[in-house]
Structures are given as structure tokens and as C-alpha cells.
mmCIF file of C-alpha atoms and ligand atoms in Angstrom:
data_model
loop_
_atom_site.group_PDB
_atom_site.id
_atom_site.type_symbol
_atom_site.label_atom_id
_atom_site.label_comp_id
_atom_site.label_asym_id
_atom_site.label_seq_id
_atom_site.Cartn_x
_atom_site.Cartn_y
_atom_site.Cartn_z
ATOM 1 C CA UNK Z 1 0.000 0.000 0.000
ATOM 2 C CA UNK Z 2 1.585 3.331 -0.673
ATOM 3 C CA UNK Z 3 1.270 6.715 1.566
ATOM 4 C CA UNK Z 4 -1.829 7.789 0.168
ATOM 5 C CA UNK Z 5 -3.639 4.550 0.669
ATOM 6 C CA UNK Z 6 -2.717 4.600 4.206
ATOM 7 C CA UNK Z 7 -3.617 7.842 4.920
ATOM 8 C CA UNK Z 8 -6.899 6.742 3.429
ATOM 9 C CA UNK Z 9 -6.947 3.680 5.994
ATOM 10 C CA UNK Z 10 -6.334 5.645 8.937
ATOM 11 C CA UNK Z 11 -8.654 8.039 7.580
ATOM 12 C CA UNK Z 12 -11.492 5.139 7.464
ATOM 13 C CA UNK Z 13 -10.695 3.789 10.919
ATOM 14 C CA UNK Z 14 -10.761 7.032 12.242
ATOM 15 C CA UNK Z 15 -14.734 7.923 10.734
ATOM 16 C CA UNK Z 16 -15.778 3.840 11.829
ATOM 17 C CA UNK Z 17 -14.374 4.920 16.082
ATOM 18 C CA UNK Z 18 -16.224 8.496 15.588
ATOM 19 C CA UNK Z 19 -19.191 8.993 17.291
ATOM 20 C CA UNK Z 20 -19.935 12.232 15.499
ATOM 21 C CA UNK Z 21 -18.517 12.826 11.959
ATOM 22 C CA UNK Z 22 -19.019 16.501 10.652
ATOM 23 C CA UNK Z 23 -18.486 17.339 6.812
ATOM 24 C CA UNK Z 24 -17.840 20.614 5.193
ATOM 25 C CA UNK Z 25 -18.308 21.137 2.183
ATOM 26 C CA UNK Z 26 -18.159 23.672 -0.836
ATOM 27 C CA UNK Z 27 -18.296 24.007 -4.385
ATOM 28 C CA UNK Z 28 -15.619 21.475 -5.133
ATOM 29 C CA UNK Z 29 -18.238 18.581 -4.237
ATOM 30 C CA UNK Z 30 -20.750 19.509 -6.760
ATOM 31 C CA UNK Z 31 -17.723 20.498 -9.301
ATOM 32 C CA UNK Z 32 -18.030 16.457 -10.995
ATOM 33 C CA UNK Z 33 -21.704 17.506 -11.485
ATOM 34 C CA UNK Z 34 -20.808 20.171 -13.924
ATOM 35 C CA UNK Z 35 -21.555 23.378 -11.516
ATOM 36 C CA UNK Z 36 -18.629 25.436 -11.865
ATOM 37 C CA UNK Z 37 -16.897 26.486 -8.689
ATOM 38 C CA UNK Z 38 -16.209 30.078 -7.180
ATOM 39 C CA UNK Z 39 -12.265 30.599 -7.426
ATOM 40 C CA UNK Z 40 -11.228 28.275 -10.056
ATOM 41 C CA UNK Z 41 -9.137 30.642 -12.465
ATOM 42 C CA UNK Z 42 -10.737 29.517 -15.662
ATOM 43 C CA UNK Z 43 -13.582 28.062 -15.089
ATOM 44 C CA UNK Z 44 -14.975 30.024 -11.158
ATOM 45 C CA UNK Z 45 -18.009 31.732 -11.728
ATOM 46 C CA UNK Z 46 -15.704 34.788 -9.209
ATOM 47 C CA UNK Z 47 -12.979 34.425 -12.611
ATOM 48 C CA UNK Z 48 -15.591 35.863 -14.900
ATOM 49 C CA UNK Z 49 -18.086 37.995 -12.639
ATOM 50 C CA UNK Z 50 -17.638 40.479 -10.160
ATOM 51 C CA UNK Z 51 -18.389 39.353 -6.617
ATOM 52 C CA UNK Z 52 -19.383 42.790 -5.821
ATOM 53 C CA UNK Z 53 -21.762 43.211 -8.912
ATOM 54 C CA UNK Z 54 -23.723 40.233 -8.195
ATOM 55 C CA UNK Z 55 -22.808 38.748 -4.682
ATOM 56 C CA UNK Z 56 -23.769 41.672 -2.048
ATOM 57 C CA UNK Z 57 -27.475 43.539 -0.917
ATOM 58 C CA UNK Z 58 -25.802 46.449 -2.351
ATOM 59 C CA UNK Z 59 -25.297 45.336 -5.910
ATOM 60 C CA UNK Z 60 -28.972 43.989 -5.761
ATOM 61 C CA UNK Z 61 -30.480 46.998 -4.673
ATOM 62 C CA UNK Z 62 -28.566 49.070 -6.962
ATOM 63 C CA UNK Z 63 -29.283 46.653 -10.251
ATOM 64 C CA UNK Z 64 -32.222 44.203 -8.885
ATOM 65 C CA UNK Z 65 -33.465 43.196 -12.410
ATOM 66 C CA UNK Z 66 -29.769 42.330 -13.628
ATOM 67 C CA UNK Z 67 -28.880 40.551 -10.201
ATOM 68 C CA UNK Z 68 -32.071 38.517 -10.303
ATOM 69 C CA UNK Z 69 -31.548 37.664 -14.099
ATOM 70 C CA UNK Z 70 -28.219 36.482 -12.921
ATOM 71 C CA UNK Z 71 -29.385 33.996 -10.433
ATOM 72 C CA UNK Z 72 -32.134 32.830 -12.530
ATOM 73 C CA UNK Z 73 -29.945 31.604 -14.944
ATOM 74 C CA UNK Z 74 -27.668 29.678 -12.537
ATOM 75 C CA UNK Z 75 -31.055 28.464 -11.196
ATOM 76 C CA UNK Z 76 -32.230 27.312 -14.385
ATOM 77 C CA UNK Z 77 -28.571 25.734 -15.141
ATOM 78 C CA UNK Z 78 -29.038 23.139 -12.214
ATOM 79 C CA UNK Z 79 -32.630 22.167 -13.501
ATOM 80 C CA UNK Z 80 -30.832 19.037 -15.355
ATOM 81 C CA UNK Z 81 -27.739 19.052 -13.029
ATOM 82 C CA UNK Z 82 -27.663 15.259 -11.437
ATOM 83 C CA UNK Z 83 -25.661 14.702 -7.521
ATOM 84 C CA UNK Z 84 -22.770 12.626 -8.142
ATOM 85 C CA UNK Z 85 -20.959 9.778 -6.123
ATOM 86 C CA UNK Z 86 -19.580 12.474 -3.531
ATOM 87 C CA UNK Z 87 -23.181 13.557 -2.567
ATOM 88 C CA UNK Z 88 -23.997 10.068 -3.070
ATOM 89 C CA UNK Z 89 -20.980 8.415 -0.481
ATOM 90 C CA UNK Z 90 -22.126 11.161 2.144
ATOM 91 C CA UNK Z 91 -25.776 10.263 2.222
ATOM 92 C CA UNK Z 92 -26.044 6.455 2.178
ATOM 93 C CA UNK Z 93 -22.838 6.855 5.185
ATOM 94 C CA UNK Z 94 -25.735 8.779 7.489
ATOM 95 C CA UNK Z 95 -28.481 6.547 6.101
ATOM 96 C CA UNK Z 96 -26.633 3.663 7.365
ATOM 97 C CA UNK Z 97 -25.002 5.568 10.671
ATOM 98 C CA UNK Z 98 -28.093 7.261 12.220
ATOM 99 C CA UNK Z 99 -27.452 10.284 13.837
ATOM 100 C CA UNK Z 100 -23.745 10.517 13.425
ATOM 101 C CA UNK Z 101 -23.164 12.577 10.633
ATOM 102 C CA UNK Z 102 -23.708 16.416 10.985
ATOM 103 C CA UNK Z 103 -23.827 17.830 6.798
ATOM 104 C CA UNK Z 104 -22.570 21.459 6.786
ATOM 105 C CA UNK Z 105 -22.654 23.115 3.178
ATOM 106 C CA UNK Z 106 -21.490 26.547 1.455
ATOM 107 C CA UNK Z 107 -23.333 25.189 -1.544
ATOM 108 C CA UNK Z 108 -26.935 26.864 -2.583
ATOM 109 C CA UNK Z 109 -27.356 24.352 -5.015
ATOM 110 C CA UNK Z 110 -29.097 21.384 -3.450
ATOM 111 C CA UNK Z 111 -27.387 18.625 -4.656
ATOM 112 C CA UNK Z 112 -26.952 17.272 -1.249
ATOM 113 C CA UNK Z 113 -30.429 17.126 -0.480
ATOM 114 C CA UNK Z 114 -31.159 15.607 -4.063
ATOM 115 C CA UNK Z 115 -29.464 12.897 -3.105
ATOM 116 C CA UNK Z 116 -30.945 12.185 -0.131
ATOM 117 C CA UNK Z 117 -29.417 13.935 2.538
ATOM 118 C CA UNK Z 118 -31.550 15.126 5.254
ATOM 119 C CA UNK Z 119 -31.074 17.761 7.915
ATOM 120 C CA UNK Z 120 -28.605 19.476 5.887
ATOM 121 C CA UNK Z 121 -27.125 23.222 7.369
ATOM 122 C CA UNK Z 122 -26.938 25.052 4.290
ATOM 123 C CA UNK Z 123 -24.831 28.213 5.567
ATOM 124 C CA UNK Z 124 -25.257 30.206 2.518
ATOM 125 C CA UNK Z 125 -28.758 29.546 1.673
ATOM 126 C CA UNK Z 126 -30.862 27.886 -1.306
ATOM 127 C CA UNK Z 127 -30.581 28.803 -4.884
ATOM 128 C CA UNK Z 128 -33.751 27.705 -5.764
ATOM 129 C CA UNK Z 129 -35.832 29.629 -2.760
ATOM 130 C CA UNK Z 130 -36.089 33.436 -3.055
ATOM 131 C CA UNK Z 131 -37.661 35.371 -0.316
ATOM 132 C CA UNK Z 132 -38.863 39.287 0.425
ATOM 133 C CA UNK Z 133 -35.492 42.146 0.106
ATOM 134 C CA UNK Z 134 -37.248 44.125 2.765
ATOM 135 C CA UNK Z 135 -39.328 42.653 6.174
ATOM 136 C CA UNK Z 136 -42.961 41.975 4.379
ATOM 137 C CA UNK Z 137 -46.318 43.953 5.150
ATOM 138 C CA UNK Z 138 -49.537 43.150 5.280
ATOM 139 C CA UNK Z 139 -50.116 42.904 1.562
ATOM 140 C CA UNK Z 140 -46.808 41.062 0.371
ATOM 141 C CA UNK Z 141 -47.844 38.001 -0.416
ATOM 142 C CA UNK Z 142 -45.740 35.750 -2.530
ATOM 143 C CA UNK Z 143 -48.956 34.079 -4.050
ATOM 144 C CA UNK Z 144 -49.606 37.201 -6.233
ATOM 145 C CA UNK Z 145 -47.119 38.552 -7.286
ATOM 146 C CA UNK Z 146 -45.679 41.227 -10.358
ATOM 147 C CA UNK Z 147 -43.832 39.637 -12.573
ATOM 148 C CA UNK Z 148 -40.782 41.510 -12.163
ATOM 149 C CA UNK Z 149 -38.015 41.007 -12.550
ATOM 150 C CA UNK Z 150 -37.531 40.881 -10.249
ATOM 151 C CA UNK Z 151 -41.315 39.746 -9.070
ATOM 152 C CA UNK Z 152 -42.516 42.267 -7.072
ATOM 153 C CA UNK Z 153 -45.375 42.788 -4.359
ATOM 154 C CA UNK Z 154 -48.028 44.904 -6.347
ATOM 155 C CA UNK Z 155 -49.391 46.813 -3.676
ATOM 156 C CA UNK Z 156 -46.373 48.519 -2.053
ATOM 157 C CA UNK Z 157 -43.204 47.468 -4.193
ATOM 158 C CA UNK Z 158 -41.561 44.976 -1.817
ATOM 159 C CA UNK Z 159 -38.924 43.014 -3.854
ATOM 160 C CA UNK Z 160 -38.182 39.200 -4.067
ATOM 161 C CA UNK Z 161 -34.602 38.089 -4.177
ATOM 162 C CA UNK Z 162 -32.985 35.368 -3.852
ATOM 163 C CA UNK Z 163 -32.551 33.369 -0.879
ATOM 164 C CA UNK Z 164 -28.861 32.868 -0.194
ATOM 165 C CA UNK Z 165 -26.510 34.580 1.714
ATOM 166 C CA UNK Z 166 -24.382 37.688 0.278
ATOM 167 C CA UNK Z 167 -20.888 39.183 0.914
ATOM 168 C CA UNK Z 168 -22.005 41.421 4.455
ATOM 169 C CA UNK Z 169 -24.845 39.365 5.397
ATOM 170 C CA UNK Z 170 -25.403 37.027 8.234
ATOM 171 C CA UNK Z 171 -25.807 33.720 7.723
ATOM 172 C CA UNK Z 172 -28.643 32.196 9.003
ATOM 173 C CA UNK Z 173 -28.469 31.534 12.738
ATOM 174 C CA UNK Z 174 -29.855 28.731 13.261
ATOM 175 C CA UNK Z 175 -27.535 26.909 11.055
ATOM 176 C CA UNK Z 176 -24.201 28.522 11.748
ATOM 177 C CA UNK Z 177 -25.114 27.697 15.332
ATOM 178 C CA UNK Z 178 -25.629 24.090 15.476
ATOM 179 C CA UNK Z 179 -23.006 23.865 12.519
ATOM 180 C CA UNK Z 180 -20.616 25.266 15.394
ATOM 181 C CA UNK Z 181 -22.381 23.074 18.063
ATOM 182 C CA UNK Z 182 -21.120 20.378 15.692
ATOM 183 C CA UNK Z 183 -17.328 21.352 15.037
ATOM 184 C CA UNK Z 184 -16.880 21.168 19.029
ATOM 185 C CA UNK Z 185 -18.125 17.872 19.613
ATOM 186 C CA UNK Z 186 -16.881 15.594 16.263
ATOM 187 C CA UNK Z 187 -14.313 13.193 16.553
ATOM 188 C CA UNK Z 188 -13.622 14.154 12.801
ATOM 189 C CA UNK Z 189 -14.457 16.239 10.683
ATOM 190 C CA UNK Z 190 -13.994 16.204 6.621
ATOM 191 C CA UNK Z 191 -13.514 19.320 5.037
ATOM 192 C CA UNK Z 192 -14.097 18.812 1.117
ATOM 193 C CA UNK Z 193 -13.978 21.070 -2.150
ATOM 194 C CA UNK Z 194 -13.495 24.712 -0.302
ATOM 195 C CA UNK Z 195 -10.773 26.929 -0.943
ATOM 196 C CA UNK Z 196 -11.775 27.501 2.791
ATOM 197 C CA UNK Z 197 -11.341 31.230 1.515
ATOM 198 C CA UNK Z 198 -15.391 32.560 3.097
ATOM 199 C CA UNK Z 199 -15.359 32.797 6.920
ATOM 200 C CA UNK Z 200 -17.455 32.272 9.203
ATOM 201 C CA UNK Z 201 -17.542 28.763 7.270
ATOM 202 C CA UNK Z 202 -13.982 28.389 6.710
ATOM 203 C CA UNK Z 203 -13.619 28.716 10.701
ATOM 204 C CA UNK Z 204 -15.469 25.642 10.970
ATOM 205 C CA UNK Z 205 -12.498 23.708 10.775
ATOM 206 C CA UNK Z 206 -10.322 26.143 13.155
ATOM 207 C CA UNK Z 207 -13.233 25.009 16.032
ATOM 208 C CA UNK Z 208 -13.353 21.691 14.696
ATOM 209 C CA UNK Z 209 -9.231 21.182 15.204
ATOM 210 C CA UNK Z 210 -8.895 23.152 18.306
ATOM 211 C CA UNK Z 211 -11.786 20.826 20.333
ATOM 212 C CA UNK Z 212 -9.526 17.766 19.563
ATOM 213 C CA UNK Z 213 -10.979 16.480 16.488
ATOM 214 C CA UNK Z 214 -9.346 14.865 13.305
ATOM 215 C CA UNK Z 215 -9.240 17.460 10.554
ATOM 216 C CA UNK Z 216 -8.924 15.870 7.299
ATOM 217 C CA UNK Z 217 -8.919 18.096 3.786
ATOM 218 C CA UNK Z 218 -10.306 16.028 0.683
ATOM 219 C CA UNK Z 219 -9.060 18.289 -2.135
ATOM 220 C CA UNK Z 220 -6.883 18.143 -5.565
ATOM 221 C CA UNK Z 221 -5.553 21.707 -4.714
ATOM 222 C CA UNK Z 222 -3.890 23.360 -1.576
ATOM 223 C CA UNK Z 223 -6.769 25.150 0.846
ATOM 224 C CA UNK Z 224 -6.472 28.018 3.150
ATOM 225 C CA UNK Z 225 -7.193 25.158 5.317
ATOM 226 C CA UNK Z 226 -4.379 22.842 4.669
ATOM 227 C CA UNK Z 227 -2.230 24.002 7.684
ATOM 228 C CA UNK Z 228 -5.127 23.755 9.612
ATOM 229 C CA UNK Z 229 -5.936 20.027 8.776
ATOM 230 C CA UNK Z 230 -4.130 16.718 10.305
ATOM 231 C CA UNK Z 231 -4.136 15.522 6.823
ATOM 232 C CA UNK Z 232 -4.907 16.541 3.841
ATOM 233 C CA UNK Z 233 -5.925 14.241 0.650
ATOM 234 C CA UNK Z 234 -5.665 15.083 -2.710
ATOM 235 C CA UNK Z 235 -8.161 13.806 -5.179
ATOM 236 C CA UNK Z 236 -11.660 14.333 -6.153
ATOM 237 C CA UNK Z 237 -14.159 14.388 -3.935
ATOM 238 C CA UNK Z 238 -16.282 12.039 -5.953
ATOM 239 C CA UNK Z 239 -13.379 9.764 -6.366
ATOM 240 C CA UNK Z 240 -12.116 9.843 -2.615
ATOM 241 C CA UNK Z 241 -15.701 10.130 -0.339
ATOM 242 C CA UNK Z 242 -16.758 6.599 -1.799
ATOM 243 C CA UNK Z 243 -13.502 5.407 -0.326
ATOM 244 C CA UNK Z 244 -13.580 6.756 2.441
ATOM 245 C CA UNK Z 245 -16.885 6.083 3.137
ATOM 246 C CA UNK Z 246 -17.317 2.498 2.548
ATOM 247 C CA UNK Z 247 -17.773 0.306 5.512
HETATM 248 P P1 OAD C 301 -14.238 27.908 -4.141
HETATM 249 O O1 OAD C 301 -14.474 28.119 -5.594
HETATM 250 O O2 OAD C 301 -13.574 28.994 -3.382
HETATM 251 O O3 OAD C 301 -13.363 26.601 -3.927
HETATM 252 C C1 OAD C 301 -13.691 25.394 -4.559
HETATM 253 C C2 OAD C 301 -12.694 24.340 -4.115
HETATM 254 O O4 OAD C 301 -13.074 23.106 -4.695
HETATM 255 C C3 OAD C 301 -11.244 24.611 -4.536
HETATM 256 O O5 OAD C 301 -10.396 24.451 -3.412
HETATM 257 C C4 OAD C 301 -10.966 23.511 -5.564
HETATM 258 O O6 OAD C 301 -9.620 23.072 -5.549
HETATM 259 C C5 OAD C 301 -11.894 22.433 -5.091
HETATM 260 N N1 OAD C 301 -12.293 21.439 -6.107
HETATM 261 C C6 OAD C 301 -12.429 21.589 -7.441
HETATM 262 N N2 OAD C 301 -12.848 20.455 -8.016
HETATM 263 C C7 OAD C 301 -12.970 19.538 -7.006
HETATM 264 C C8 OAD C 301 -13.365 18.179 -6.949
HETATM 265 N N3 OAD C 301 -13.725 17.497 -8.044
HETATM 266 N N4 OAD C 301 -13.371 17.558 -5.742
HETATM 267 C C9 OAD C 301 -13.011 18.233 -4.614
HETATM 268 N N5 OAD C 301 -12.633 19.523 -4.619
HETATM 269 C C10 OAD C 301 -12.611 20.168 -5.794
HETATM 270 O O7 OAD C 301 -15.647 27.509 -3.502
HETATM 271 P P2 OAD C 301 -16.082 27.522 -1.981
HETATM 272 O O8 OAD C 301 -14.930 27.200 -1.092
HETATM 273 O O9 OAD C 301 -17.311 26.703 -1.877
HETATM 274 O O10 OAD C 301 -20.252 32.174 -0.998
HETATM 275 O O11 OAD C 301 -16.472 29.052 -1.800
HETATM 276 C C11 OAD C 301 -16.973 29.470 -0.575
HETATM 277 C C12 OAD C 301 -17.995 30.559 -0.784
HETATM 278 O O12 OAD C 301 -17.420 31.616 -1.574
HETATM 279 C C13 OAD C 301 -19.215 30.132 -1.588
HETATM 280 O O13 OAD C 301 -20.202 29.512 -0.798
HETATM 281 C C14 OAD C 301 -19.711 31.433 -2.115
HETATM 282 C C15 OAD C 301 -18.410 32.006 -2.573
HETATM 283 O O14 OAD C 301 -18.337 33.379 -2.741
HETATM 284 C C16 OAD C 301 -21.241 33.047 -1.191
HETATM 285 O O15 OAD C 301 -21.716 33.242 -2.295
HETATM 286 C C17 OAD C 301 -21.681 33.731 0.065
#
């Protein structure tokens, strides 16, 4: 067996003796799906757009129709998009290992729950949800609706947008705080396809590492989490989580 494959047993062992197993995960683990990531320099949606254009309340407010065109589109581009054997490996492992795994995603695009994930903390939100720009009144009601775009309440003007998180927002509480809960109590903790670049996320696996759990990067690049991790395997995610997650 060579280096890698016994970092990949001691990896194993180490997720069979865990009592609690969080994952992290980003873009990279929907990236064998076809949905391009953030910060790849060709192909990262961040290499072609401006973050600040599209990504912030600011940019929305300023160009709403453009912003909500934008989103749209990368909504409508995951209509056909399939989960692959990442998403796959992670949800038959908690199928099979009730209440061990906690899921903790970056990703809006719901390929986790397609395939079959449950009680997922999506940090930055849900692509395909949108929800009211400003608290709603009385009359917004997001049965009847202007067309837009973006759709629009047509009594006072209240805006939809999308419903995932932007640069300067908070995530949703609820989430980041039993995603936290979960990084103090795991016994390991997988942190796959993130540049680990977006705190509070990225600090995940700071909490994770300094409470005494295994920290283990499944990546084909370097991470801002690398130095952070006990070890770090490089691979695709859909090549190494079946692996790893095979008992
Ligand atoms: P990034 O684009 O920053 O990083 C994607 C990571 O996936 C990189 O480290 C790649 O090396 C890795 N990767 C690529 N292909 C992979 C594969 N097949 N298997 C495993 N890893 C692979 O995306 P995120 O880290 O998810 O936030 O970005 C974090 C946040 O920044 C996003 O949620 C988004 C973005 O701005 C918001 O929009 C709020």
C-alpha cells in the first residue's frame, strides 16, 4: 500500500471509532456535477463575474433586475444538473449511521439534499428559494405577485430576491449555530472542495481542530485550510468520499 492509501486507511478507521462525523463542504463537491466552482481561475463563476456586482445587498439593490436575471440563470442551469458519487458516499454513510453525521454546506445548489441527505445546514442559503429584500407587510404576499423582474409585491413594491446569503450578510443563525455546536463535539471532521477562503464557514475547521478532532482536507488543490488540517488528501471528492466512506 503506498502513503496515500494509508492515509486513506487511517482516515477510514478514524470515521468507523467516531461517534460524530461533521463534513464541510463547498463548491468542489458539486464540481463532478458540472456546476462550476467560485475561485477556479478559468472556469470560477468569481474568474468571470464580479463578486461585488452580483454577490452583495448592495449590488442587488442598486441593479435588482440584472442581479435577479443572474441567479435565474444559474437556477435554471441546475434544472438538469444530477448529484454525483460524492453527494452520493455522504448520504447512504448517514443513512446507514443514524445520527452521526452532521452535513454542513457553502453550496446553494441542493445537490446534497437531491441525493438524499436530510437535515442538511446550508450556511449560505438555497438557490432555488427566493424570499422578500425588505421585512414583508400586510399585503406582500408571494402568491400574487408582479412579474418583475424581479417579481414584485403589487401593492407597495416589496422586492423578491434570492434566498442565499451575500458578501455582508449574516448567515442564518440557526444553522451557523448548530453547525458550530457540531465542530466542538466531532471526533472528525472532513472538510471537502473549499478553498476555505469565506469565513465564518472556513472557521469551521479552526473550532473543529482546536476541540480535539481529526481534521482531514479532501481536495486536488492546496486550501487556506491545509495548515489547519491533520491531513490533507488530494483527489476528487467524488473519487475519494466513496472510499472513504465504505464500511
Ligand atoms: P471555491 O471556488 O472557493 O473553492 C472550490 C474548491 O473546490 C477549490 O479548493 C478547488 O480546488 C476544489 N475542487 C475543485 N474540483 C474539485 C473536486 N472534483 N473535488 C473536490 N474539490 C474540488 O468555492 P467555496 O470554497 O465553496 O459564498 O467558496 C466558498 C464561498 O465563496 C461560496 O459559498 C460562495 C463564494 O463566494 C457566497 O456566495 C456567500
Amino acid at each position: 500500500m503506498n502513503a496515500d492509501g494509508l492515509d486513506e486507511a487511517e482516515v477510514r478507521e478514524r470515521i468507523a471509532a467516531a461517534r460524530c462525523l461533521a463534513v464541510l463542504t463547498g463548491a468542489g463537491v458539486s464540481a463532478e456535477s458540472g456546476v462550476p466552482t467560485f475561485r477556479d481561475a478559468q472556469t470560477g463563476l468569481w474568474a468571470r463575474f464580479r463578486p461585488e456586482e452580483l454577490a452583495t445587498p448592495e449590488a442587488f439593490r442598486a441593479r435588482p433586475a440584472f442581479v435577479w436575471d443572474w441567479y435565474l440563470h444559474r437556477r435554471r442551469s441546475l434544472a438538469d444538473v444530477k448529484s454525483n458519487a460524492a453527494h452520493e458516499a455522504l448520504a447512504d454513510w448517514a443513512r446507514r449511521h443514524p445520527g452521526r453525521m452532521t452535513l454542513i454546506t457553502q453550496n446553494v445548489d441542493g445537490l446534497h439534499q437531491r441525493a438524499g441527505s436530510t437535515g442538511v445546514l446550508a450556511l449560505h442559503g438555497d438557490l432555488m428559494r427566493d424570499q422578500w429584500l425588505e421585512p414583508p407587510r400586510d399585503c406582500c404576499d408571494d402568491g400574487e405577485l408582479d412579474a418583475g423582474p424581479p417579481p414584485r409585491c403589487p401593492h407597495c413594491g416589496n422586492l423578491r430576491r434570492p434566498a442565499v446569503v451575500w458578501f455582508g450578510e449574516m448567515l442564518p443563525v440557526d444553522a451557523l449555530e448548530a453547525a458550530q455546536r457540531a465542530a466542538q463535539r466531532c471526533q472528525v471532521m472532513l472538510v471537502v472542495g473549499t478553498s476555505g477562503a469565506v469565513h465564518p464557514a472556513a472557521g469551521l475547521a479552526i473550532t473543529a481542530r482546536r476541540s480535539g478532532a481529526f481534521v482531514v482536507v479532501v481536495n486536488p488543490d492546496q486550501t487556506e485550510l491545509d495548515a489547519v488540517a491533520d491531513l490533507c488528501l488530494r483527489g476528487s471528492a467524488a473519487t475519494l468520499l466513496p472510499r472513504l466512506l465504505s464500511d
